[in-house]
Amino acid sequence: MLQRVLGSMIFKGVGRRALPLQRTAIAVSGQALLLHTEQHGGEEGVNEDRLEDTFDEMEKIQMQQQQQQVEKSDFKVAEDVPPVSFTPVTYAEPVDYLLGLRALRAFALHNETLRASFKVSMKDKTKKRGRPRDPVRGMVVLPHVFKEPRRVVVFCQGDDVEKALNAGAAAAGLFELLEKVTEEEIEFDVAVATEEVMRHVKPAARILRKKTPTQKNGTIVDDVEEGVARFSRGQLYRSDKFGNICIPFGKSSQDMKIIEENFLKLVENVAANNLSSRDSFIEKLTVSSDRSLGGSFPITPRPTLREIDERNRSITEAMDE
């Protein structure tokens, strides 16, 4: 009989009226079906009105069971105790950037990655009113490496080959390098090329695919040394439509001076995307790590290039004294 009732509910439907989600869940439970079959077991199919009565009875039974559990409990709250209200704290006082960086290192559980989260202004006076600016995007080459650099190959000729290898390229050259790439004898992450050799590189686009050097990606360069440094150690970033950017800049196990220099270089690079000198481009800046017990730290005042120079000058003068 249980299978007959369940099959009737599935194929004939409960009825034309839509039942609440909670009651539908109760109907699927075995207790509701058994209760319905015990009361109306000799009938074919499911009667909608009687099924509604079954739902009401099940709700009453559940309420009575919950009330009995509360009455059996020994815990009683005194009448003179006021109700407790919990207020979620979503705001923290901003701190100096050095204090925030030191706190991240102090609360780190292991060698964690330090990240900077920016909230930048998306205002653009050149666009129509109400329309945001294009996404803020760029690449920053931090002065100190904190993760394994990407493997870069450079398609070039002449003196550029030696310059690329000295800059840290995994391989450099033209015809021999193209042959190795075609036969998949070399592994790499980014391919960079000079403008003069692109006519030889284009036929290998079916092998390179997304790694093919293009002007849009900036992988066709004039200065191979700068290109290798940028694509091997560079940090790419792009904002969403609300202006949020998250960029890693160091490890908690690194020296404090290294972390500070990477952080200041990052802030300088992001601030360079400001389209107006009057508006405050970086609206909010917080630093955090992967699993730090201290959470994230809002940073203020946001260091500017002038403040950085003055701070470095004061530190140098204090050391000389």
XYZ file of C-alpha atoms in Angstrom:
321
model
C 0.000 0.000 0.000
C 2.906 2.362 0.741
C 4.239 1.953 -2.800
C 0.765 2.542 -4.227
C 0.355 5.796 -2.269
C 3.840 7.031 -3.236
C 3.263 6.143 -6.890
C -0.077 7.924 -6.869
C 1.567 11.054 -5.456
C 4.264 10.985 -8.137
C 2.208 10.172 -11.239
C -1.229 11.626 -10.405
C 0.125 14.621 -8.479
C -0.995 15.954 -5.142
C -3.526 18.280 -6.676
C -3.980 21.520 -8.553
C -3.116 23.638 -5.529
C 0.584 24.146 -4.721
C 1.502 22.961 -1.226
C 4.060 24.748 0.993
C 7.628 23.482 0.828
C 7.590 22.367 4.459
C 4.437 20.320 3.990
C 5.773 18.776 0.801
C 8.856 17.632 2.730
C 6.658 16.098 5.436
C 4.611 14.267 2.782
C 7.707 12.590 1.415
C 8.717 11.332 4.883
C 7.788 7.761 5.715
C 5.788 8.717 8.818
C 3.373 10.917 6.868
C 2.829 8.254 4.224
C 2.303 5.547 6.833
C -0.120 7.749 8.767
C -2.039 8.470 5.584
C -2.177 4.823 4.569
C -3.358 3.762 8.055
C -6.246 6.237 7.947
C -7.197 5.794 4.282
C -5.529 2.501 3.347
C -8.435 0.996 1.505
C -8.774 3.765 -1.101
C -7.195 4.099 -4.508
C -4.847 7.042 -5.011
C -4.467 10.060 -2.712
C -7.278 12.389 -1.756
C -6.108 15.993 -1.626
C -8.294 17.149 1.259
C -7.431 14.154 3.400
C -3.754 14.573 2.583
C -4.013 18.183 3.818
C -5.491 16.898 7.084
C -2.572 14.456 7.355
C -0.120 17.344 6.994
C -1.861 19.276 9.775
C -1.788 16.269 12.071
C 1.914 15.725 11.439
C 2.660 19.375 12.265
C 0.720 19.116 15.514
C 2.624 15.958 16.468
C 5.964 17.672 15.788
C 4.992 20.720 17.854
C 3.934 18.510 20.765
C 7.230 16.574 20.625
C 9.243 19.793 20.660
C 7.210 21.146 23.588
C 7.785 17.927 25.551
C 11.538 18.131 24.968
C 11.589 21.713 26.293
C 9.599 20.756 29.394
C 11.937 17.823 30.167
C 15.004 20.080 30.114
C 16.447 21.014 33.534
C 17.798 24.373 32.310
C 15.595 27.306 33.254
C 16.250 30.995 32.617
C 15.415 33.305 35.498
C 12.654 35.786 34.846
C 14.763 38.815 35.854
C 17.491 38.026 33.273
C 17.205 40.379 30.301
C 17.419 38.892 26.797
C 20.898 38.821 25.288
C 21.463 40.516 21.939
C 24.562 39.891 19.828
C 25.819 42.750 17.687
C 28.031 41.669 14.773
C 31.207 43.748 14.535
C 32.012 44.523 10.906
C 34.331 47.493 11.391
C 37.818 47.715 12.779
C 39.938 50.778 13.402
C 42.587 51.193 10.690
C 46.207 50.842 11.745
C 49.551 51.956 10.370
C 50.777 49.734 7.555
C 53.932 48.734 9.446
C 51.874 47.665 12.464
C 49.562 45.657 10.248
C 52.434 43.870 8.504
C 54.140 43.066 11.816
C 50.877 41.736 13.247
C 50.423 39.406 10.258
C 53.885 37.949 10.795
C 53.260 37.574 14.526
C 49.946 35.733 14.090
C 51.094 33.490 11.206
C 50.668 29.773 11.887
C 53.089 28.694 9.165
C 54.783 30.140 6.084
C 51.676 31.951 4.852
C 51.179 34.140 1.797
C 50.548 37.809 2.591
C 47.920 39.550 0.465
C 46.806 43.129 -0.031
C 43.135 43.802 -0.820
C 42.331 47.139 -2.475
C 38.996 48.884 -2.947
C 39.666 51.447 -5.665
C 37.468 54.147 -7.125
C 35.768 53.255 -10.413
C 34.844 56.849 -11.289
C 35.780 58.027 -14.770
C 34.822 61.550 -15.830
C 35.457 60.726 -19.485
C 32.523 58.277 -19.528
C 28.836 59.051 -19.367
C 27.312 59.789 -16.020
C 26.687 56.689 -13.946
C 28.906 54.402 -15.984
C 31.987 52.948 -14.251
C 35.461 53.016 -15.681
C 37.083 50.055 -17.358
C 38.589 47.428 -15.037
C 41.825 48.475 -13.378
C 44.485 46.102 -14.631
C 48.247 45.999 -14.572
C 51.396 44.139 -13.666
C 53.817 44.861 -10.854
C 57.364 43.531 -10.561
C 58.139 43.326 -6.863
C 61.743 43.964 -5.772
C 61.947 40.664 -3.869
C 60.798 37.224 -5.057
C 58.536 35.252 -2.704
C 57.475 32.388 -4.986
C 58.959 30.363 -7.809
C 59.281 32.547 -10.940
C 57.596 31.549 -14.185
C 59.630 29.926 -16.929
C 60.080 32.330 -19.845
C 61.431 31.564 -23.305
C 62.507 34.389 -25.603
C 62.449 34.292 -29.391
C 65.179 36.699 -30.471
C 68.427 37.039 -32.418
C 71.889 38.513 -32.014
C 72.889 40.185 -28.754
C 69.373 39.816 -27.354
C 69.974 36.097 -26.826
C 72.730 36.670 -24.290
C 70.789 39.491 -22.610
C 67.714 37.286 -22.199
C 69.721 34.420 -20.696
C 71.473 36.771 -18.275
C 68.083 38.192 -17.249
C 66.899 34.726 -16.209
C 65.162 33.296 -19.302
C 64.782 29.515 -19.441
C 65.852 29.529 -23.106
C 66.540 32.063 -25.844
C 67.127 31.915 -29.562
C 65.142 31.508 -32.755
C 65.336 28.529 -35.100
C 66.778 26.003 -32.641
C 64.306 27.158 -29.979
C 61.393 26.935 -32.435
C 62.407 23.376 -33.277
C 62.475 22.406 -29.593
C 59.102 24.043 -28.998
C 57.566 22.347 -32.040
C 58.798 18.940 -30.891
C 57.715 19.760 -27.297
C 61.191 19.160 -25.935
C 61.070 22.189 -23.630
C 58.565 23.227 -20.975
C 57.754 26.881 -20.340
C 55.033 29.137 -18.982
C 55.392 32.329 -21.062
C 56.774 32.966 -24.539
C 58.228 36.390 -25.344
C 59.463 37.596 -28.741
C 60.917 40.687 -30.378
C 59.132 42.403 -33.251
C 61.733 41.494 -35.864
C 61.394 37.712 -35.414
C 57.612 37.475 -35.272
C 57.382 36.468 -38.958
C 59.283 33.303 -38.050
C 57.272 32.659 -34.863
C 53.752 32.972 -36.337
C 53.857 29.603 -38.177
C 54.350 27.909 -34.783
C 51.144 29.418 -33.393
C 49.331 26.063 -33.705
C 51.848 24.642 -31.224
C 52.111 27.679 -28.952
C 48.354 28.376 -28.975
C 47.554 30.699 -26.056
C 51.254 31.221 -25.382
C 51.824 32.826 -28.795
C 53.398 36.299 -28.349
C 50.951 39.118 -29.187
C 50.851 42.871 -28.845
C 47.639 42.650 -26.808
C 49.266 40.501 -24.136
C 52.401 42.620 -24.150
C 54.599 39.612 -24.934
C 56.115 41.308 -28.013
C 58.843 43.442 -26.443
C 61.671 45.734 -27.480
C 63.739 45.289 -24.317
C 64.186 41.563 -23.674
C 65.739 42.078 -20.227
C 62.759 44.079 -19.020
C 60.342 41.607 -20.634
C 61.937 38.584 -18.952
C 61.904 40.281 -15.537
C 58.291 41.392 -15.993
C 56.856 38.043 -17.064
C 58.968 35.822 -14.836
C 58.412 37.738 -11.583
C 55.506 40.054 -12.438
C 52.211 39.926 -10.545
C 49.176 40.400 -12.791
C 46.086 42.011 -11.271
C 42.671 43.097 -12.451
C 39.736 44.620 -10.585
C 36.141 43.485 -10.722
C 33.317 45.871 -11.616
C 33.167 47.077 -7.995
C 36.879 47.969 -7.813
C 38.123 45.089 -5.661
C 41.699 43.883 -6.220
C 43.583 41.190 -4.279
C 47.330 40.776 -4.865
C 49.883 38.621 -2.976
C 53.116 40.394 -2.096
C 55.186 38.190 0.245
C 55.563 35.354 2.710
C 55.319 35.586 6.485
C 58.722 33.904 6.860
C 60.515 36.687 4.974
C 62.379 39.535 6.624
C 60.291 42.542 7.642
C 62.270 44.872 5.384
C 61.588 42.669 2.356
C 57.859 42.560 3.129
C 57.719 46.330 3.570
C 59.514 47.051 0.290
C 57.248 44.678 -1.639
C 54.151 46.200 -0.061
C 55.161 49.793 -0.805
C 56.038 48.917 -4.395
C 52.631 47.298 -4.791
C 50.767 50.315 -3.403
C 52.778 52.619 -5.671
C 51.918 50.545 -8.750
C 48.178 50.372 -8.004
C 47.990 54.097 -7.165
C 49.501 54.902 -10.571
C 46.173 53.885 -12.180
C 44.463 56.979 -10.755
C 42.763 59.019 -13.483
C 42.223 62.133 -11.357
C 44.569 63.782 -8.900
C 41.695 65.210 -6.822
C 39.806 62.007 -6.075
C 41.067 59.493 -3.530
C 41.731 56.502 -5.757
C 42.423 53.870 -3.073
C 39.267 53.981 -0.961
C 40.146 51.036 1.272
C 43.216 48.886 1.835
C 43.537 45.797 4.032
C 46.286 43.230 4.487
C 45.694 39.589 5.375
C 47.224 36.130 5.164
C 45.959 32.626 4.444
C 45.200 31.336 7.950
C 46.264 34.085 10.292
C 44.582 34.185 13.705
C 44.595 37.977 13.553
C 42.316 38.183 10.513
C 42.710 41.163 8.192
C 43.994 44.623 9.134
C 42.698 47.854 7.571
C 45.606 50.130 6.691
C 45.710 53.899 7.105
C 47.083 56.364 6.319
C 47.801 54.945 2.911
C 51.469 55.617 2.163
C 52.209 57.933 -0.747
C 55.465 58.285 -2.617
C 56.275 61.485 -0.724
C 55.634 59.826 2.631
C 57.776 56.851 1.625
C 60.701 59.137 0.667
C 60.391 61.118 3.889
C 60.271 57.939 5.951
C 63.338 56.483 4.228
C 65.185 59.774 4.642
C 64.411 59.917 8.361
C 65.527 56.311 8.816
C 68.798 57.020 6.984
C 69.484 60.120 9.079
C 68.788 58.209 12.301
C 71.193 55.437 11.286
C 73.931 57.954 10.414
C 73.619 59.585 13.826
